[in-house]
Amino acid sequence: MYRFSRAIYRELAPEIASPDRRARTGGDHARVLRACEAAVERLATDRHYFARPARTLFNDIRVYFPMSAQYRVYKVVDRYMRFAKEYFSTRPLNGYDIEGNRLECRATTRRGTPCQRTPLPHNGYCPSHQHLAETEETVPLAA
Ligand SMILES: [Zn+2]
């Protein structure tokens, strides 16, 4: 999954304001890469509660770029976060997330315990709790 964050970083690295890349290892370049990784990881593991991934990542890294690059940075972030979101939401679901944790339906049963059935990929609810997804407030997909 880090191919997404690495791809974002590779496209953005030349725009990072810090002048000398080698002298700043562990500096702004590393911080941008880490922010990209964190955002992609969150998208992969917590997609249903991550409403505006592109906007969030952009806000995290925009300070490392000059004003003149801000628009391009946002476009790159937005494009890759869309790819990543699409990728994570269309992967065949085998009951486990990318980190090997068992996936469980997001609903709570009437007895107040978490529903343990396998959720559907597009909304995180199992087949018998699909009605809950419809009542949920819809979050805008685009940032
Ligand atoms: Zn359920």
mmCIF file with all atom_site columns, C-alpha atoms and ligand atoms in Angstrom:
data_model
loop_
_atom_site.group_PDB
_atom_site.id
_atom_site.type_symbol
_atom_site.label_atom_id
_atom_site.label_alt_id
_atom_site.label_comp_id
_atom_site.label_asym_id
_atom_site.label_entity_id
_atom_site.label_seq_id
_atom_site.pdbx_PDB_ins_code
_atom_site.Cartn_x
_atom_site.Cartn_y
_atom_site.Cartn_z
_atom_site.occupancy
_atom_site.B_iso_or_equiv
_atom_site.pdbx_formal_charge
_atom_site.auth_seq_id
_atom_site.auth_comp_id
_atom_site.auth_asym_id
_atom_site.auth_atom_id
_atom_site.pdbx_PDB_model_num
ATOM   1   C  CA . MET A 1 1   ? 0.000   0.000   0.000  1.00 0.00 ? 1   MET A CA 1
ATOM   2   C  CA . TYR A 1 2   ? 2.995   2.288   0.419  1.00 0.00 ? 2   TYR A CA 1
ATOM   3   C  CA . ARG A 1 3   ? 3.340   2.493   -3.323 1.00 0.00 ? 3   ARG A CA 1
ATOM   4   C  CA . PHE A 1 4   ? 0.703   5.228   -3.127 1.00 0.00 ? 4   PHE A CA 1
ATOM   5   C  CA . SER A 1 5   ? 2.536   7.296   -0.543 1.00 0.00 ? 5   SER A CA 1
ATOM   6   C  CA . ARG A 1 6   ? 5.848   6.818   -2.329 1.00 0.00 ? 6   ARG A CA 1
ATOM   7   C  CA . ALA A 1 7   ? 4.273   7.893   -5.610 1.00 0.00 ? 7   ALA A CA 1
ATOM   8   C  CA . ILE A 1 8   ? 2.858   11.045  -4.004 1.00 0.00 ? 8   ILE A CA 1
ATOM   9   C  CA . TYR A 1 9   ? 6.188   11.809  -2.412 1.00 0.00 ? 9   TYR A CA 1
ATOM   10  C  CA . ARG A 1 10  ? 8.120   11.257  -5.649 1.00 0.00 ? 10  ARG A CA 1
ATOM   11  C  CA . GLU A 1 11  ? 5.919   13.705  -7.510 1.00 0.00 ? 11  GLU A CA 1
ATOM   12  C  CA . LEU A 1 12  ? 6.099   16.307  -4.791 1.00 0.00 ? 12  LEU A CA 1
ATOM   13  C  CA . ALA A 1 13  ? 9.721   16.016  -3.707 1.00 0.00 ? 13  ALA A CA 1
ATOM   14  C  CA . PRO A 1 14  ? 11.103  18.452  -6.314 1.00 0.00 ? 14  PRO A CA 1
ATOM   15  C  CA . GLU A 1 15  ? 8.678   21.135  -5.080 1.00 0.00 ? 15  GLU A CA 1
ATOM   16  C  CA . ILE A 1 16  ? 9.615   20.956  -1.409 1.00 0.00 ? 16  ILE A CA 1
ATOM   17  C  CA . ALA A 1 17  ? 10.909  24.340  -0.358 1.00 0.00 ? 17  ALA A CA 1
ATOM   18  C  CA . SER A 1 18  ? 13.985  23.150  1.558  1.00 0.00 ? 18  SER A CA 1
ATOM   19  C  CA . PRO A 1 19  ? 16.900  23.901  -0.753 1.00 0.00 ? 19  PRO A CA 1
ATOM   20  C  CA . ASP A 1 20  ? 19.331  21.053  -0.166 1.00 0.00 ? 20  ASP A CA 1
ATOM   21  C  CA . ARG A 1 21  ? 17.698  17.681  -0.170 1.00 0.00 ? 21  ARG A CA 1
ATOM   22  C  CA . ARG A 1 22  ? 20.700  15.711  1.079  1.00 0.00 ? 22  ARG A CA 1
ATOM   23  C  CA . ALA A 1 23  ? 21.373  18.054  3.952  1.00 0.00 ? 23  ALA A CA 1
ATOM   24  C  CA . ARG A 1 24  ? 17.787  17.780  5.083  1.00 0.00 ? 24  ARG A CA 1
ATOM   25  C  CA . THR A 1 25  ? 17.333  14.057  5.395  1.00 0.00 ? 25  THR A CA 1
ATOM   26  C  CA . GLY A 1 26  ? 15.260  13.664  8.479  1.00 0.00 ? 26  GLY A CA 1
ATOM   27  C  CA . GLY A 1 27  ? 13.925  17.137  7.811  1.00 0.00 ? 27  GLY A CA 1
ATOM   28  C  CA . ASP A 1 28  ? 11.118  18.346  5.613  1.00 0.00 ? 28  ASP A CA 1
ATOM   29  C  CA . HIS A 1 29  ? 11.484  15.601  3.029  1.00 0.00 ? 29  HIS A CA 1
ATOM   30  C  CA . ALA A 1 30  ? 11.128  12.904  5.646  1.00 0.00 ? 30  ALA A CA 1
ATOM   31  C  CA . ARG A 1 31  ? 8.186   14.722  7.210  1.00 0.00 ? 31  ARG A CA 1
ATOM   32  C  CA . VAL A 1 32  ? 6.354   14.941  3.887  1.00 0.00 ? 32  VAL A CA 1
ATOM   33  C  CA . LEU A 1 33  ? 6.944   11.258  3.217  1.00 0.00 ? 33  LEU A CA 1
ATOM   34  C  CA . ARG A 1 34  ? 5.745   10.307  6.697  1.00 0.00 ? 34  ARG A CA 1
ATOM   35  C  CA . ALA A 1 35  ? 2.598   12.403  6.319  1.00 0.00 ? 35  ALA A CA 1
ATOM   36  C  CA . CYS A 1 36  ? 1.840   10.689  2.994  1.00 0.00 ? 36  CYS A CA 1
ATOM   37  C  CA . GLU A 1 37  ? 2.344   7.276   4.558  1.00 0.00 ? 37  GLU A CA 1
ATOM   38  C  CA . ALA A 1 38  ? 0.123   8.091   7.513  1.00 0.00 ? 38  ALA A CA 1
ATOM   39  C  CA . ALA A 1 39  ? -2.672  9.337   5.253  1.00 0.00 ? 39  ALA A CA 1
ATOM   40  C  CA . VAL A 1 40  ? -2.535  6.307   2.961  1.00 0.00 ? 40  VAL A CA 1
ATOM   41  C  CA . GLU A 1 41  ? -2.401  3.960   5.922  1.00 0.00 ? 41  GLU A CA 1
ATOM   42  C  CA . ARG A 1 42  ? -5.417  5.634   7.471  1.00 0.00 ? 42  ARG A CA 1
ATOM   43  C  CA . LEU A 1 43  ? -7.241  5.417   4.166  1.00 0.00 ? 43  LEU A CA 1
ATOM   44  C  CA . ALA A 1 44  ? -6.476  1.702   4.019  1.00 0.00 ? 44  ALA A CA 1
ATOM   45  C  CA . THR A 1 45  ? -7.481  0.865   7.571  1.00 0.00 ? 45  THR A CA 1
ATOM   46  C  CA . ASP A 1 46  ? -10.023 3.493   8.569  1.00 0.00 ? 46  ASP A CA 1
ATOM   47  C  CA . ARG A 1 47  ? -11.545 4.527   5.257  1.00 0.00 ? 47  ARG A CA 1
ATOM   48  C  CA . HIS A 1 48  ? -15.113 4.815   6.530  1.00 0.00 ? 48  HIS A CA 1
ATOM   49  C  CA . TYR A 1 49  ? -14.208 7.400   9.149  1.00 0.00 ? 49  TYR A CA 1
ATOM   50  C  CA . PHE A 1 50  ? -11.735 9.327   7.017  1.00 0.00 ? 50  PHE A CA 1
ATOM   51  C  CA . ALA A 1 51  ? -14.031 11.791  5.311  1.00 0.00 ? 51  ALA A CA 1
ATOM   52  C  CA . ARG A 1 52  ? -11.654 14.126  3.498  1.00 0.00 ? 52  ARG A CA 1
ATOM   53  C  CA . PRO A 1 53  ? -8.366  12.349  2.918  1.00 0.00 ? 53  PRO A CA 1
ATOM   54  C  CA . ALA A 1 54  ? -6.962  14.645  0.237  1.00 0.00 ? 54  ALA A CA 1
ATOM   55  C  CA . ARG A 1 55  ? -7.789  17.803  2.180  1.00 0.00 ? 55  ARG A CA 1
ATOM   56  C  CA . THR A 1 56  ? -6.348  16.338  5.380  1.00 0.00 ? 56  THR A CA 1
ATOM   57  C  CA . LEU A 1 57  ? -3.070  15.292  3.801  1.00 0.00 ? 57  LEU A CA 1
ATOM   58  C  CA . PHE A 1 58  ? -2.746  18.578  1.942  1.00 0.00 ? 58  PHE A CA 1
ATOM   59  C  CA . ASN A 1 59  ? -3.193  20.526  5.172  1.00 0.00 ? 59  ASN A CA 1
ATOM   60  C  CA . ASP A 1 60  ? -0.523  18.378  6.812  1.00 0.00 ? 60  ASP A CA 1
ATOM   61  C  CA . ILE A 1 61  ? 2.125   18.994  4.172  1.00 0.00 ? 61  ILE A CA 1
ATOM   62  C  CA . ARG A 1 62  ? 1.347   22.352  2.577  1.00 0.00 ? 62  ARG A CA 1
ATOM   63  C  CA . VAL A 1 63  ? 3.729   24.249  4.882  1.00 0.00 ? 63  VAL A CA 1
ATOM   64  C  CA . TYR A 1 64  ? 6.681   22.493  3.263  1.00 0.00 ? 64  TYR A CA 1
ATOM   65  C  CA . PHE A 1 65  ? 5.905   23.919  -0.168 1.00 0.00 ? 65  PHE A CA 1
ATOM   66  C  CA . PRO A 1 66  ? 6.202   27.414  -1.579 1.00 0.00 ? 66  PRO A CA 1
ATOM   67  C  CA . MET A 1 67  ? 3.029   29.346  -2.384 1.00 0.00 ? 67  MET A CA 1
ATOM   68  C  CA . SER A 1 68  ? 3.613   28.888  -6.106 1.00 0.00 ? 68  SER A CA 1
ATOM   69  C  CA . ALA A 1 69  ? 3.445   25.096  -5.762 1.00 0.00 ? 69  ALA A CA 1
ATOM   70  C  CA . GLN A 1 70  ? 0.350   24.841  -3.544 1.00 0.00 ? 70  GLN A CA 1
ATOM   71  C  CA . TYR A 1 71  ? -2.138  24.295  -6.338 1.00 0.00 ? 71  TYR A CA 1
ATOM   72  C  CA . ARG A 1 72  ? -0.040  21.585  -7.969 1.00 0.00 ? 72  ARG A CA 1
ATOM   73  C  CA . VAL A 1 73  ? 0.564   19.912  -4.616 1.00 0.00 ? 73  VAL A CA 1
ATOM   74  C  CA . TYR A 1 74  ? -3.151  19.769  -3.951 1.00 0.00 ? 74  TYR A CA 1
ATOM   75  C  CA . LYS A 1 75  ? -3.871  18.312  -7.394 1.00 0.00 ? 75  LYS A CA 1
ATOM   76  C  CA . VAL A 1 76  ? -1.252  15.589  -6.924 1.00 0.00 ? 76  VAL A CA 1
ATOM   77  C  CA . VAL A 1 77  ? -2.501  14.716  -3.451 1.00 0.00 ? 77  VAL A CA 1
ATOM   78  C  CA . ASP A 1 78  ? -6.106  14.666  -4.604 1.00 0.00 ? 78  ASP A CA 1
ATOM   79  C  CA . ARG A 1 79  ? -5.361  12.459  -7.607 1.00 0.00 ? 79  ARG A CA 1
ATOM   80  C  CA . TYR A 1 80  ? -3.402  9.856   -5.666 1.00 0.00 ? 80  TYR A CA 1
ATOM   81  C  CA . MET A 1 81  ? -5.747  9.771   -2.708 1.00 0.00 ? 81  MET A CA 1
ATOM   82  C  CA . ARG A 1 82  ? -8.575  9.064   -5.157 1.00 0.00 ? 82  ARG A CA 1
ATOM   83  C  CA . PHE A 1 83  ? -6.581  6.216   -6.695 1.00 0.00 ? 83  PHE A CA 1
ATOM   84  C  CA . ALA A 1 84  ? -5.809  4.837   -3.271 1.00 0.00 ? 84  ALA A CA 1
ATOM   85  C  CA . LYS A 1 85  ? -9.385  5.093   -2.067 1.00 0.00 ? 85  LYS A CA 1
ATOM   86  C  CA . GLU A 1 86  ? -10.636 3.426   -5.216 1.00 0.00 ? 86  GLU A CA 1
ATOM   87  C  CA . TYR A 1 87  ? -8.040  0.714   -4.867 1.00 0.00 ? 87  TYR A CA 1
ATOM   88  C  CA . PHE A 1 88  ? -8.830  -0.029  -1.231 1.00 0.00 ? 88  PHE A CA 1
ATOM   89  C  CA . SER A 1 89  ? -12.571 -0.021  -1.781 1.00 0.00 ? 89  SER A CA 1
ATOM   90  C  CA . THR A 1 90  ? -12.527 -2.402  -4.739 1.00 0.00 ? 90  THR A CA 1
ATOM   91  C  CA . ARG A 1 91  ? -10.110 -5.003  -3.414 1.00 0.00 ? 91  ARG A CA 1
ATOM   92  C  CA . PRO A 1 92  ? -11.806 -8.342  -3.021 1.00 0.00 ? 92  PRO A CA 1
ATOM   93  C  CA . LEU A 1 93  ? -12.656 -8.672  0.614  1.00 0.00 ? 93  LEU A CA 1
ATOM   94  C  CA . ASN A 1 94  ? -11.454 -11.849 2.224  1.00 0.00 ? 94  ASN A CA 1
ATOM   95  C  CA . GLY A 1 95  ? -12.444 -10.914 5.739  1.00 0.00 ? 95  GLY A CA 1
ATOM   96  C  CA . TYR A 1 96  ? -9.112  -9.411  6.689  1.00 0.00 ? 96  TYR A CA 1
ATOM   97  C  CA . ASP A 1 97  ? -7.695  -5.944  6.274  1.00 0.00 ? 97  ASP A CA 1
ATOM   98  C  CA . ILE A 1 98  ? -4.291  -5.260  4.777  1.00 0.00 ? 98  ILE A CA 1
ATOM   99  C  CA . GLU A 1 99  ? -2.673  -5.629  8.183  1.00 0.00 ? 99  GLU A CA 1
ATOM   100 C  CA . GLY A 1 100 ? -4.180  -9.037  8.786  1.00 0.00 ? 100 GLY A CA 1
ATOM   101 C  CA . ASN A 1 101 ? -6.814  -7.929  11.273 1.00 0.00 ? 101 ASN A CA 1
ATOM   102 C  CA . ARG A 1 102 ? -10.145 -9.650  10.954 1.00 0.00 ? 102 ARG A CA 1
ATOM   103 C  CA . LEU A 1 103 ? -12.758 -7.296  9.554  1.00 0.00 ? 103 LEU A CA 1
ATOM   104 C  CA . GLU A 1 104 ? -16.010 -6.994  11.406 1.00 0.00 ? 104 GLU A CA 1
ATOM   105 C  CA . CYS A 1 105 ? -19.274 -5.278  10.669 1.00 0.00 ? 105 CYS A CA 1
ATOM   106 C  CA . ARG A 1 106 ? -19.452 -1.735  12.078 1.00 0.00 ? 106 ARG A CA 1
ATOM   107 C  CA . ALA A 1 107 ? -22.851 -2.283  13.662 1.00 0.00 ? 107 ALA A CA 1
ATOM   108 C  CA . THR A 1 108 ? -23.708 -3.111  17.249 1.00 0.00 ? 108 THR A CA 1
ATOM   109 C  CA . THR A 1 109 ? -26.227 -5.866  17.867 1.00 0.00 ? 109 THR A CA 1
ATOM   110 C  CA . ARG A 1 110 ? -29.375 -5.409  19.914 1.00 0.00 ? 110 ARG A CA 1
ATOM   111 C  CA . ARG A 1 111 ? -27.578 -6.961  22.870 1.00 0.00 ? 111 ARG A CA 1
ATOM   112 C  CA . GLY A 1 112 ? -25.002 -4.198  22.661 1.00 0.00 ? 112 GLY A CA 1
ATOM   113 C  CA . THR A 1 113 ? -22.130 -6.359  21.459 1.00 0.00 ? 113 THR A CA 1
ATOM   114 C  CA . PRO A 1 114 ? -20.259 -5.671  18.235 1.00 0.00 ? 114 PRO A CA 1
ATOM   115 C  CA . CYS A 1 115 ? -21.639 -7.503  15.233 1.00 0.00 ? 115 CYS A CA 1
ATOM   116 C  CA . GLN A 1 116 ? -18.960 -9.953  14.140 1.00 0.00 ? 116 GLN A CA 1
ATOM   117 C  CA . ARG A 1 117 ? -20.149 -10.805 10.668 1.00 0.00 ? 117 ARG A CA 1
ATOM   118 C  CA . THR A 1 118 ? -17.966 -10.028 7.680  1.00 0.00 ? 118 THR A CA 1
ATOM   119 C  CA . PRO A 1 119 ? -18.712 -6.576  6.268  1.00 0.00 ? 119 PRO A CA 1
ATOM   120 C  CA . LEU A 1 120 ? -19.176 -5.625  2.633  1.00 0.00 ? 120 LEU A CA 1
ATOM   121 C  CA . PRO A 1 121 ? -16.305 -3.556  1.242  1.00 0.00 ? 121 PRO A CA 1
ATOM   122 C  CA . HIS A 1 122 ? -18.249 -0.523  0.082  1.00 0.00 ? 122 HIS A CA 1
ATOM   123 C  CA . ASN A 1 123 ? -19.691 0.539   3.420  1.00 0.00 ? 123 ASN A CA 1
ATOM   124 C  CA . GLY A 1 124 ? -18.309 -1.683  6.153  1.00 0.00 ? 124 GLY A CA 1
ATOM   125 C  CA . TYR A 1 125 ? -21.630 -3.221  7.204  1.00 0.00 ? 125 TYR A CA 1
ATOM   126 C  CA . CYS A 1 126 ? -22.546 -6.882  6.897  1.00 0.00 ? 126 CYS A CA 1
ATOM   127 C  CA . PRO A 1 127 ? -25.462 -7.882  4.630  1.00 0.00 ? 127 PRO A CA 1
ATOM   128 C  CA . SER A 1 128 ? -27.989 -7.838  7.473  1.00 0.00 ? 128 SER A CA 1
ATOM   129 C  CA . HIS A 1 129 ? -26.957 -4.364  8.637  1.00 0.00 ? 129 HIS A CA 1
ATOM   130 C  CA . GLN A 1 130 ? -27.023 -2.668  5.230  1.00 0.00 ? 130 GLN A CA 1
ATOM   131 C  CA . HIS A 1 131 ? -29.976 -0.532  6.294  1.00 0.00 ? 131 HIS A CA 1
ATOM   132 C  CA . LEU A 1 132 ? -27.717 1.265   8.781  1.00 0.00 ? 132 LEU A CA 1
ATOM   133 C  CA . ALA A 1 133 ? -25.522 2.542   5.991  1.00 0.00 ? 133 ALA A CA 1
ATOM   134 C  CA . GLU A 1 134 ? -28.491 4.236   4.387  1.00 0.00 ? 134 GLU A CA 1
ATOM   135 C  CA . THR A 1 135 ? -29.406 6.172   7.504  1.00 0.00 ? 135 THR A CA 1
ATOM   136 C  CA . GLU A 1 136 ? -25.854 7.294   8.002  1.00 0.00 ? 136 GLU A CA 1
ATOM   137 C  CA . GLU A 1 137 ? -25.041 10.865  7.206  1.00 0.00 ? 137 GLU A CA 1
ATOM   138 C  CA . THR A 1 138 ? -23.420 10.864  3.808  1.00 0.00 ? 138 THR A CA 1
ATOM   139 C  CA . VAL A 1 139 ? -19.953 12.328  3.784  1.00 0.00 ? 139 VAL A CA 1
ATOM   140 C  CA . PRO A 1 140 ? -18.734 14.001  0.637  1.00 0.00 ? 140 PRO A CA 1
ATOM   141 C  CA . LEU A 1 141 ? -16.259 11.822  -1.230 1.00 0.00 ? 141 LEU A CA 1
ATOM   142 C  CA . ALA A 1 142 ? -14.433 14.683  -2.837 1.00 0.00 ? 142 ALA A CA 1
ATOM   143 C  CA . ALA A 1 143 ? -12.405 16.987  -0.681 1.00 0.00 ? 143 ALA A CA 1
HETATM 144 ZN ZN . ZN  B 2 .   ? -23.686 -6.657  11.030 1.00 0.00 ? 1   ZN  B ZN 1
#
